[in-house]
Coordinates of C-alpha atoms and ligand atoms in Angstrom, one line a residue:
M1 CA 0.0 0.0 0.0
T2 CA 1.2 3.5 -0.9
K3 CA 2.0 6.1 1.7
F4 CA 1.2 9.7 0.8
I5 CA 3.2 12.9 1.6
F6 CA 1.7 16.2 0.7
V7 CA 3.9 19.3 0.5
T8 CA 2.3 22.8 0.9
G9 CA 3.8 26.2 1.0
G10 CA 3.2 29.3 3.2
V11 CA 4.0 33.0 3.6
V12 CA 5.4 33.6 0.1
S13 CA 5.5 31.9 -3.3
S14 CA 8.8 30.7 -4.8
I15 CA 9.9 29.4 -1.4
G16 CA 11.4 26.2 -2.8
K17 CA 8.6 23.7 -2.4
G18 CA 9.7 22.0 -5.7
I19 CA 13.3 21.5 -4.4
T20 CA 11.9 20.4 -1.0
T21 CA 9.7 17.8 -2.7
A22 CA 12.5 16.7 -4.9
S23 CA 15.0 16.4 -2.0
L24 CA 12.6 14.5 0.2
G25 CA 12.1 12.1 -2.7
R26 CA 15.9 11.7 -3.0
L27 CA 16.1 10.7 0.7
L28 CA 13.5 8.0 0.1
R29 CA 15.1 6.9 -3.2
N30 CA 18.5 6.6 -1.4
R31 CA 16.7 4.2 0.9
G32 CA 15.5 2.1 -2.1
F33 CA 11.9 3.1 -2.0
T34 CA 9.8 3.5 -5.2
V35 CA 8.7 7.1 -5.2
A36 CA 6.1 8.8 -7.4
P37 CA 6.3 12.6 -7.4
M38 CA 3.2 14.6 -8.4
K39 CA 2.4 18.3 -8.9
L40 CA -1.1 19.6 -8.2
D41 CA -1.3 23.0 -9.9
P42 CA -4.2 25.3 -9.1
Y43 CA -4.2 27.2 -12.4
I44 CA -7.0 26.7 -14.9
N45 CA -4.8 26.0 -17.9
V46 CA -5.2 22.3 -18.8
D47 CA -1.4 22.0 -19.0
A48 CA 1.7 24.3 -19.1
G49 CA 2.0 23.9 -22.9
T50 CA 0.2 27.1 -23.8
M51 CA 1.9 29.2 -21.1
S52 CA 4.6 31.8 -21.9
P53 CA 8.1 30.9 -20.7
H54 CA 8.5 34.6 -19.8
Q55 CA 5.8 34.2 -17.2
H56 CA 6.0 30.6 -16.2
G57 CA 9.5 29.4 -17.0
E58 CA 10.3 26.3 -19.0
V59 CA 7.7 23.8 -20.2
F60 CA 8.9 20.4 -19.1
V61 CA 8.0 17.5 -21.4
T62 CA 7.5 13.9 -20.1
D63 CA 8.3 10.7 -21.9
D64 CA 4.6 10.2 -22.7
G65 CA 4.4 13.7 -24.1
A66 CA 2.7 15.8 -21.4
E67 CA 3.7 19.5 -21.3
T68 CA 4.1 20.2 -17.7
D69 CA 5.3 22.6 -15.0
L70 CA 9.1 22.8 -14.6
D71 CA 8.9 21.4 -11.1
L72 CA 8.6 17.9 -12.7
G73 CA 12.1 18.5 -14.0
H74 CA 13.4 18.9 -10.4
Y75 CA 11.6 15.7 -9.4
E76 CA 13.1 13.8 -12.3
R77 CA 16.6 15.1 -11.8
F78 CA 16.7 14.7 -8.0
M79 CA 14.9 11.4 -7.8
D80 CA 16.1 9.9 -11.1
V81 CA 12.6 8.8 -12.0
S82 CA 10.4 9.4 -15.1
C83 CA 7.2 11.3 -14.7
T84 CA 4.1 10.7 -16.8
S85 CA 1.2 12.8 -17.7
G86 CA -0.5 11.6 -14.6
S87 CA 2.3 13.2 -12.5
S88 CA 0.8 16.6 -13.3
L89 CA -2.7 17.6 -12.3
T90 CA -4.2 21.1 -12.9
T91 CA -7.5 22.7 -12.1
G92 CA -8.1 22.7 -15.8
K93 CA -7.6 19.0 -16.1
V94 CA -9.8 18.3 -13.1
Y95 CA -12.7 20.4 -14.3
S96 CA -12.4 19.0 -17.9
A97 CA -12.8 15.5 -16.4
V98 CA -15.7 16.5 -14.2
I99 CA -17.5 18.5 -16.9
S100 CA -17.1 15.6 -19.4
A101 CA -18.5 13.2 -16.9
E102 CA -21.4 15.5 -16.3
R103 CA -22.1 15.8 -20.1
R104 CA -21.9 12.0 -20.4
G105 CA -24.6 11.8 -17.7
D106 CA -22.5 10.1 -15.1
Y107 CA -24.0 12.3 -12.3
L108 CA -27.5 12.1 -13.8
G109 CA -30.0 13.8 -11.4
G110 CA -27.2 15.1 -9.1
T111 CA -26.0 18.7 -8.5
V112 CA -22.3 18.7 -9.5
Q113 CA -20.3 20.5 -6.7
V114 CA -16.7 21.2 -5.6
I115 CA -17.3 18.8 -2.7
P116 CA -17.6 15.9 -3.4
H117 CA -17.3 15.8 -7.3
V118 CA -14.2 18.0 -7.8
T119 CA -12.4 16.7 -4.7
N120 CA -13.2 13.1 -5.7
E121 CA -11.7 13.6 -9.1
I122 CA -8.5 15.0 -7.4
K123 CA -8.3 12.0 -5.1
R124 CA -9.0 9.6 -8.0
A125 CA -6.1 11.1 -9.9
I126 CA -3.7 10.9 -7.0
Q127 CA -4.6 7.3 -6.3
A128 CA -4.4 6.5 -10.0
L129 CA -0.8 7.7 -10.2
A130 CA 0.2 5.8 -7.0
K131 CA -1.2 2.6 -8.7
E132 CA 0.3 3.3 -12.1
Q133 CA 3.8 3.8 -10.6
E134 CA 3.4 1.1 -8.0
A135 CA 4.8 3.6 -5.5
D136 CA 5.8 2.9 -2.0
V137 CA 5.5 6.6 -1.4
L138 CA 3.7 9.3 -3.5
I139 CA 4.8 12.8 -2.8
A140 CA 2.4 15.5 -4.1
E141 CA 3.4 19.1 -4.1
I142 CA 0.5 21.6 -4.1
G143 CA 1.3 24.7 -6.1
G144 CA 0.6 28.2 -4.8
T145 CA 0.5 29.4 -1.3
V146 CA -1.8 28.4 1.5
G147 CA -4.5 31.1 1.7
D148 CA -5.0 31.3 -2.1
I149 CA -8.6 30.8 -3.2
E150 CA -7.6 28.6 -6.2
S151 CA -5.8 25.9 -4.2
L152 CA -8.7 25.2 -1.8
P153 CA -10.2 22.2 -3.6
F154 CA -6.8 20.6 -3.6
L155 CA -6.2 21.2 0.1
E156 CA -9.7 19.9 0.9
A157 CA -8.9 16.7 -1.1
I158 CA -5.7 16.0 0.7
R159 CA -7.4 16.8 4.0
Q160 CA -10.0 14.1 3.2
M161 CA -7.2 11.6 2.3
R162 CA -6.1 11.6 5.9
T163 CA -9.6 10.6 7.0
D164 CA -9.8 8.0 4.1
L165 CA -6.3 6.4 4.7
G166 CA -5.4 7.1 8.3
H167 CA -2.6 8.9 10.1
E168 CA 0.0 6.3 9.5
N169 CA -0.4 6.5 5.7
T170 CA -0.5 10.2 5.2
M171 CA 1.8 13.1 6.1
Y172 CA 1.7 16.9 5.6
V173 CA 5.0 18.8 5.1
H174 CA 4.6 22.6 5.1
V175 CA 7.4 24.8 3.7
T176 CA 7.5 28.2 5.2
L177 CA 9.6 31.3 5.6
I178 CA 11.4 32.5 8.7
P179 CA 12.4 36.1 7.9
T180 CA 15.0 38.1 9.7
V181 CA 14.4 41.8 10.4
G182 CA 16.1 44.8 11.8
P183 CA 19.8 45.6 12.2
W184 CA 20.3 42.6 14.5
Q185 CA 18.9 40.1 12.0
E186 CA 16.2 39.2 14.4
V187 CA 14.5 35.9 13.5
K188 CA 10.7 36.2 13.2
T189 CA 8.4 33.3 13.6
K190 CA 5.0 35.1 13.3
P191 CA 4.5 34.6 9.5
T192 CA 5.0 30.9 10.0
Q193 CA 2.6 30.8 12.9
H194 CA 0.0 32.6 10.8
S195 CA 0.5 30.3 7.8
V196 CA 0.1 27.2 10.0
Y197 CA -3.1 28.7 11.5
K198 CA -4.4 29.2 8.0
L199 CA -3.7 25.5 7.2
R200 CA -5.4 24.4 10.5
E201 CA -8.5 26.4 9.6
I202 CA -8.8 24.2 6.5
G203 CA -8.4 21.2 8.8
I204 CA -4.7 20.3 8.0
A205 CA -2.2 20.1 10.9
P206 CA 1.3 19.9 9.5
D207 CA 3.6 17.0 10.6
V208 CA 6.8 18.6 9.4
L209 CA 7.8 22.3 9.0
V210 CA 10.6 23.0 6.6
C211 CA 11.7 26.5 7.6
R212 CA 13.5 28.5 4.9
S213 CA 15.8 31.0 6.6
E214 CA 18.8 33.2 5.8
V215 CA 20.4 32.3 9.1
P216 CA 20.6 29.1 11.2
L217 CA 17.6 28.8 13.6
P218 CA 18.6 29.3 17.3
N219 CA 17.3 26.5 19.5
D220 CA 14.8 28.7 21.4
V221 CA 13.3 29.7 18.0
R222 CA 12.9 26.1 17.0
E223 CA 11.2 25.4 20.3
K224 CA 8.9 28.3 19.9
I225 CA 7.9 27.2 16.4
S226 CA 7.3 23.7 17.7
L227 CA 5.1 24.9 20.6
F228 CA 3.0 27.4 18.6
C229 CA 2.6 25.2 15.5
G230 CA 2.1 21.9 17.3
V231 CA 5.0 20.1 15.5
P232 CA 7.7 18.1 17.4
P233 CA 11.0 20.0 17.6
Q234 CA 12.8 17.3 15.6
A235 CA 10.3 17.9 12.8
V236 CA 11.1 21.6 12.6
I237 CA 13.7 21.4 9.7
E238 CA 15.9 24.3 9.1
S239 CA 16.7 25.1 5.5
T240 CA 19.2 27.8 4.9
N241 CA 20.7 28.6 1.4
V242 CA 23.4 26.2 0.2
P243 CA 25.9 26.6 -2.6
T244 CA 24.2 24.1 -4.9
I245 CA 20.6 23.0 -4.9
Y246 CA 21.8 19.4 -5.0
E247 CA 23.1 19.8 -1.5
V248 CA 19.6 20.3 -0.1
P249 CA 18.9 16.5 0.3
L250 CA 22.2 16.2 2.3
T251 CA 21.2 19.1 4.6
Y252 CA 17.7 17.5 5.2
E253 CA 19.3 14.1 5.9
A254 CA 21.7 15.8 8.4
A255 CA 18.7 17.5 10.0
G256 CA 17.1 14.0 10.5
L257 CA 14.2 14.4 8.0
G258 CA 14.8 11.1 6.3
D259 CA 14.6 9.1 9.5
F260 CA 11.7 11.1 10.8
V261 CA 9.6 10.4 7.7
V262 CA 10.5 6.7 7.7
S263 CA 9.4 6.3 11.3
R264 CA 6.4 8.6 11.0
L265 CA 5.0 6.6 8.0
N266 CA 6.1 3.3 9.6
L267 CA 8.2 2.5 6.5
E268 CA 10.9 -0.2 6.7
K269 CA 14.1 1.2 8.2
R270 CA 16.9 1.0 5.7
D271 CA 20.4 2.4 5.1
A272 CA 20.3 6.1 4.1
N273 CA 22.9 5.4 1.3
L274 CA 24.3 8.9 0.8
A275 CA 27.7 8.0 -0.8
Q276 CA 26.8 8.6 -4.5
W277 CA 25.0 11.9 -3.8
E278 CA 27.7 13.1 -1.5
K279 CA 30.3 12.5 -4.1
L280 CA 28.6 14.5 -6.8
V281 CA 27.9 17.4 -4.5
D282 CA 31.5 17.4 -3.5
T283 CA 32.6 17.6 -7.2
L284 CA 30.0 20.4 -7.7
K285 CA 31.4 22.4 -4.8
H286 CA 35.1 21.8 -5.4
P287 CA 35.7 21.5 -9.2
K288 CA 39.2 21.4 -10.5
T289 CA 38.6 23.6 -13.5
E290 CA 35.9 25.7 -15.1
C291 CA 34.6 26.8 -18.5
T292 CA 32.0 29.2 -19.8
I293 CA 29.3 28.2 -22.2
A294 CA 27.1 30.9 -23.8
V295 CA 23.4 30.1 -24.1
V296 CA 21.6 32.1 -26.8
G297 CA 17.9 32.2 -26.3
K298 CA 14.9 34.5 -26.5
Y299 CA 13.6 34.2 -23.0
T300 CA 16.8 34.7 -21.1
Q301 CA 15.4 37.4 -18.7
N302 CA 13.5 34.7 -16.9
G303 CA 16.1 32.5 -15.2
D304 CA 13.7 29.5 -15.3
A305 CA 12.9 29.6 -19.0
Y306 CA 15.9 27.3 -19.8
K307 CA 16.0 25.5 -16.5
S308 CA 16.7 22.0 -17.8
I309 CA 19.4 23.3 -20.1
A310 CA 21.1 25.1 -17.3
E311 CA 20.9 22.0 -15.1
A312 CA 22.1 19.7 -17.9
L313 CA 25.2 21.9 -18.3
T314 CA 25.9 21.8 -14.6
H315 CA 25.6 18.0 -14.6
A316 CA 27.9 17.8 -17.6
G317 CA 30.6 19.5 -15.6
I318 CA 30.6 16.7 -13.0
P319 CA 32.4 13.9 -15.0
N320 CA 34.7 16.6 -16.4
D321 CA 35.5 17.9 -12.9
S322 CA 34.6 21.3 -14.1
K323 CA 32.3 24.1 -13.1
V324 CA 30.2 25.3 -16.0
N325 CA 29.5 29.0 -16.0
I326 CA 26.6 30.1 -18.2
R327 CA 26.6 33.3 -20.1
W328 CA 23.0 34.1 -21.1
I329 CA 22.7 36.0 -24.3
E330 CA 19.4 37.4 -25.5
S331 CA 19.2 36.7 -29.2
D332 CA 17.8 40.2 -29.9
N333 CA 21.0 41.7 -28.7
L334 CA 22.9 39.9 -31.5
E335 CA 20.8 41.8 -34.1
N336 CA 21.6 45.3 -33.2
G337 CA 24.8 45.7 -35.3
T338 CA 27.4 44.4 -32.8
P339 CA 29.0 41.3 -34.4
A340 CA 28.5 37.9 -32.8
E341 CA 32.3 37.9 -32.2
A342 CA 31.9 40.6 -29.6
F343 CA 29.6 38.4 -27.5
L344 CA 31.3 35.1 -28.1
E345 CA 35.0 35.5 -28.5
D346 CA 35.8 34.7 -24.9
V347 CA 33.5 31.8 -24.3
D348 CA 34.4 28.2 -24.6
G349 CA 31.2 26.8 -26.1
L350 CA 27.8 27.8 -27.4
V351 CA 24.3 26.4 -27.0
V352 CA 21.5 27.7 -29.1
G353 CA 18.3 26.8 -27.4
P354 CA 14.7 26.0 -28.2
G355 CA 12.1 28.6 -29.0
F356 CA 9.1 29.6 -31.0
G357 CA 8.5 32.5 -33.4
N358 CA 10.8 34.7 -35.4
R359 CA 11.9 37.3 -32.8
G360 CA 15.7 37.2 -32.4
I361 CA 16.1 34.5 -35.0
E362 CA 18.7 36.3 -37.2
G363 CA 20.8 36.8 -34.0
K364 CA 20.8 33.0 -33.4
I365 CA 21.9 32.4 -37.0
E366 CA 24.7 34.9 -36.5
A367 CA 25.9 33.2 -33.4
I368 CA 25.9 29.8 -35.1
R369 CA 27.8 31.3 -38.1
F370 CA 30.5 32.5 -35.7
A371 CA 30.7 29.1 -34.0
R372 CA 30.9 27.2 -37.2
E373 CA 33.6 29.4 -38.7
S374 CA 35.7 29.8 -35.6
G375 CA 35.6 26.2 -34.4
L376 CA 33.7 27.2 -31.2
P377 CA 32.1 24.0 -29.8
F378 CA 28.4 24.3 -30.7
F379 CA 25.3 22.4 -29.6
G380 CA 21.9 23.3 -31.2
I381 CA 18.8 22.1 -29.4
C382 CA 15.5 21.8 -31.4
L383 CA 15.2 25.4 -32.8
G384 CA 19.0 25.5 -32.4
L385 CA 19.3 22.6 -34.9
Q386 CA 16.8 24.2 -37.2
M387 CA 18.8 27.4 -37.3
A388 CA 22.1 25.6 -37.8
V389 CA 20.5 24.1 -40.9
V390 CA 19.3 27.5 -42.1
E391 CA 22.8 29.0 -41.5
F392 CA 24.5 26.2 -43.3
A393 CA 22.1 26.3 -46.2
R394 CA 22.6 30.1 -46.6
N395 CA 26.4 30.4 -46.0
V396 CA 27.8 27.1 -47.1
C397 CA 25.3 25.8 -49.7
G398 CA 24.7 29.3 -51.1
L399 CA 21.0 29.1 -50.8
E400 CA 20.4 32.8 -50.2
G401 CA 17.3 33.6 -48.1
A402 CA 17.0 30.0 -46.9
N403 CA 14.7 29.9 -43.9
S404 CA 12.2 28.0 -41.8
E405 CA 8.5 28.2 -42.8
E406 CA 7.9 29.2 -39.2
M407 CA 9.8 32.4 -39.6
L408 CA 8.7 33.5 -43.1
D409 CA 5.8 32.6 -45.4
N410 CA 7.1 31.0 -48.6
P411 CA 10.8 31.4 -48.1
P412 CA 12.9 30.9 -51.4
Y413 CA 14.4 27.7 -49.8
P414 CA 12.2 26.3 -47.1
V415 CA 14.9 24.1 -45.5
I416 CA 12.8 23.7 -42.4
H417 CA 9.1 23.1 -43.0
L418 CA 5.8 21.8 -41.6
L419 CA 5.0 18.1 -42.2
P420 CA 1.8 17.6 -44.2
E421 CA 0.0 16.1 -41.2
Q422 CA 0.8 19.3 -39.1
K423 CA -0.6 21.7 -41.8
H424 CA -4.2 21.4 -40.8
V425 CA -3.8 21.6 -37.0
T426 CA -5.8 24.5 -35.5
E427 CA -5.8 23.7 -31.8
K428 CA -2.6 24.9 -30.1
G429 CA -2.6 22.7 -27.0
A430 CA -0.7 19.4 -27.2
S431 CA -0.6 19.4 -31.0
M432 CA 3.1 19.2 -31.6
R433 CA 5.4 16.2 -31.9
L434 CA 5.6 15.5 -28.2
G435 CA 7.3 13.0 -26.0
T436 CA 9.8 10.2 -26.6
Y437 CA 10.7 9.0 -30.1
P438 CA 13.3 6.6 -31.1
C439 CA 16.2 7.6 -33.3
N440 CA 18.8 5.6 -35.3
V441 CA 22.3 7.0 -34.8
V442 CA 24.3 6.7 -38.0
H443 CA 27.4 4.5 -38.0
G444 CA 30.7 6.4 -38.0
T445 CA 29.4 9.7 -36.8
L446 CA 30.4 11.8 -33.7
A447 CA 26.9 11.2 -32.4
E448 CA 27.6 7.4 -32.4
K449 CA 30.8 8.0 -30.5
I450 CA 29.1 10.2 -28.0
Y451 CA 26.1 8.0 -27.3
G452 CA 28.0 4.8 -27.7
N453 CA 24.9 3.4 -29.2
N454 CA 23.0 3.2 -32.5
R455 CA 19.5 3.3 -31.1
I456 CA 18.5 6.1 -28.8
E457 CA 15.4 7.7 -27.4
E458 CA 14.9 11.4 -26.7
R459 CA 12.0 13.6 -25.9
H460 CA 10.5 16.0 -28.5
R461 CA 8.4 19.2 -28.6
H462 CA 8.2 20.9 -32.0
R463 CA 6.1 21.3 -35.1
Y464 CA 8.7 21.8 -37.8
E465 CA 11.2 19.4 -39.4
V466 CA 14.2 19.5 -41.7
N467 CA 13.0 19.4 -45.3
N468 CA 14.1 16.3 -47.0
D469 CA 14.2 18.0 -50.4
F470 CA 17.4 19.7 -49.2
R471 CA 19.0 16.6 -47.6
E472 CA 21.4 15.9 -50.5
K473 CA 22.4 19.5 -50.9
L474 CA 23.3 19.8 -47.2
Q475 CA 25.2 16.5 -47.3
N476 CA 27.1 17.4 -50.5
H477 CA 28.4 20.5 -48.8
G478 CA 29.7 18.6 -45.7
M479 CA 26.8 18.5 -43.3
V480 CA 26.4 15.0 -41.9
I481 CA 23.0 13.6 -41.0
S482 CA 23.9 11.7 -37.8
G483 CA 20.4 10.7 -36.5
V484 CA 17.3 9.7 -38.4
S485 CA 13.9 8.4 -37.4
P486 CA 13.6 4.6 -37.8
D487 CA 11.7 5.0 -41.0
Y488 CA 14.4 7.4 -42.3
R489 CA 11.8 10.0 -42.9
L490 CA 12.8 12.6 -40.3
I491 CA 16.2 14.1 -39.7
E492 CA 16.9 14.0 -36.0
M493 CA 20.5 14.9 -35.7
I494 CA 23.2 16.8 -37.7
E495 CA 26.9 17.4 -37.4
V496 CA 29.8 19.0 -39.3
P497 CA 32.8 16.7 -39.1
T498 CA 35.4 19.3 -40.1
H499 CA 34.5 21.1 -36.9
P500 CA 35.7 20.0 -33.4
Y501 CA 32.1 19.8 -32.0
F502 CA 29.2 21.0 -34.1
V503 CA 26.2 19.0 -33.1
G504 CA 22.5 19.6 -33.5
T505 CA 19.5 17.6 -32.3
Q506 CA 15.8 18.0 -33.1
A507 CA 15.1 16.6 -29.6
H508 CA 15.4 18.0 -26.1
P509 CA 18.1 15.9 -24.4
E510 CA 18.2 18.4 -21.5
F511 CA 15.1 16.7 -20.1
K512 CA 16.9 13.4 -19.6
S513 CA 20.0 14.7 -17.9
R514 CA 20.5 13.8 -14.2
P515 CA 23.2 14.9 -11.9
N516 CA 24.1 11.2 -11.4
R517 CA 23.7 10.4 -15.1
P518 CA 24.7 13.6 -17.2
H519 CA 23.6 13.5 -20.8
P520 CA 26.3 12.5 -23.2
L521 CA 25.7 15.3 -25.7
F522 CA 26.1 17.9 -22.9
E523 CA 29.1 16.1 -21.5
G524 CA 30.7 16.0 -25.0
L525 CA 30.1 19.8 -25.4
V526 CA 31.8 20.6 -22.0
Q527 CA 34.7 18.3 -22.9
A528 CA 35.1 20.0 -26.2
A529 CA 34.8 23.4 -24.5
L530 CA 37.6 22.4 -22.0
A531 CA 39.8 21.2 -24.9
R532 CA 39.4 24.5 -26.7
K533 CA 40.1 26.4 -23.5
A534 CA 43.3 24.4 -22.9
N535 CA 44.4 25.0 -26.6
T536 CA 43.8 28.7 -26.4
A537 CA 45.7 28.9 -23.1
A538 CA 48.6 26.9 -24.7
S539 CA 48.7 29.2 -27.8
V540 CA 48.9 32.3 -25.6
L541 CA 51.9 30.9 -23.7
Ligands
LIG601 N1 9.6 26.4 -33.1 C1 10.2 25.2 -33.5 C2 9.2 24.1 -33.9 O1 8.1 24.2 -33.5 C3 11.2 24.7 -32.5 C4 10.6 24.3 -31.2 C5 11.6 24.1 -30.1 O2 12.7 24.6 -30.1 N2 11.2 23.3 -29.1 O3 9.6 23.2 -34.6

């Protein structure tokens, strides 16, 4: 039988519920438990697919093609699990299900209400995921902050689950803020007390308080929190800022959270098994070397818009014993007359990231031209591959004005185009090529060397594809098609073998990178970047 942990947040948003959920999951995974993470999002969008990365950060894509909140990325990276579409539940999804049931006549004669119909649907979805994943423990994070109107049905549903399943099988973790004020950095517990009162009003008494604080909590403060909030002192977990997010599970373990959860839920006591995680955190904190990778994108003002790419680069540093600094470059800035050289001459590698629409596109193409001509290691992801093909078509194959049909109606050379089956799609949500697809890696290519495998699987999220009419032309001029769909119809990967590292993929490998299993394409990029840096240093000497 599955045990359920519910994570709520209080006082302010962006308090780190996602990292808390992910870290708690890591502690249980270290102990060998099967953990299913879940995100309950109060917004009315059915999924995150139609939300702007400017506002909401990255859209994370699961193996089965769900477009979800970026917190699922944290869960996958920390817990080394694969989420499914069931791992993400939104108000939009819940209401769609309830309204469809009502139209079918499932509630015939009844008045459809938030309690019990909406709350039942939420409970059904939580139980369905626990069953699908055969989870020992399901950890569900409730988006938003306690006190928000939108999250009430979710909180009511998890309150009912305590009654349904019993104390021993359910647990509430509340993440809260302990601010410091005044010249003496006085630690203040009142906001936490109020947020716990708010939870209690709804009928939920927290079992654990994770207290985000700038400073370590003095003992008397911990005792005060314990007394006023009705949580045992050992369940008041201090969470101060640490140099890398991957250290958070270690600080929780040291604070006793792992053992507390195991005994509170009456799970089997097992070894906490920290060695692998400690080792990777140690490398992250004390790398031998460093390099700088530029990431050109169009949503770089929102630090979360390329979250998985940033994390994948960090992971790729681990086996290379290197810190990876990221220089974010807004693609618009490459279009105002300053040459790409000025932005890129002192970096060691370049990533051109995913994106939609034509703003900043010529800037991306310029950056790719510079990388191709100067031997700067380059990795193009989805739109990054597409623009690498456009650049190559224009500047190497001489196809002047070559472009993607996404950027221009009827370009003279539509080297990137819509597949016929995409042409008639009018609904925007979930209508792209989404989720995991297999790819044959071509023998003798750099891609084969990097993957060490001829059959790979990666996640996708795009509408446009390389136009096969230009396949030969690109190949005749030295571009190698290194990955194709099993039916040979779709070009999935490209490379330029005369260049030290010029690789593009139509997929999103960043979604599959884990700190304990960095993705080979990112690892290869960082390796090439370090080699270039060493060469440049040698040539200066
Ligand atoms: N806009 C491009 C397409 O839809 C690329 C998408 C992406 O980079 N994820 O094909």
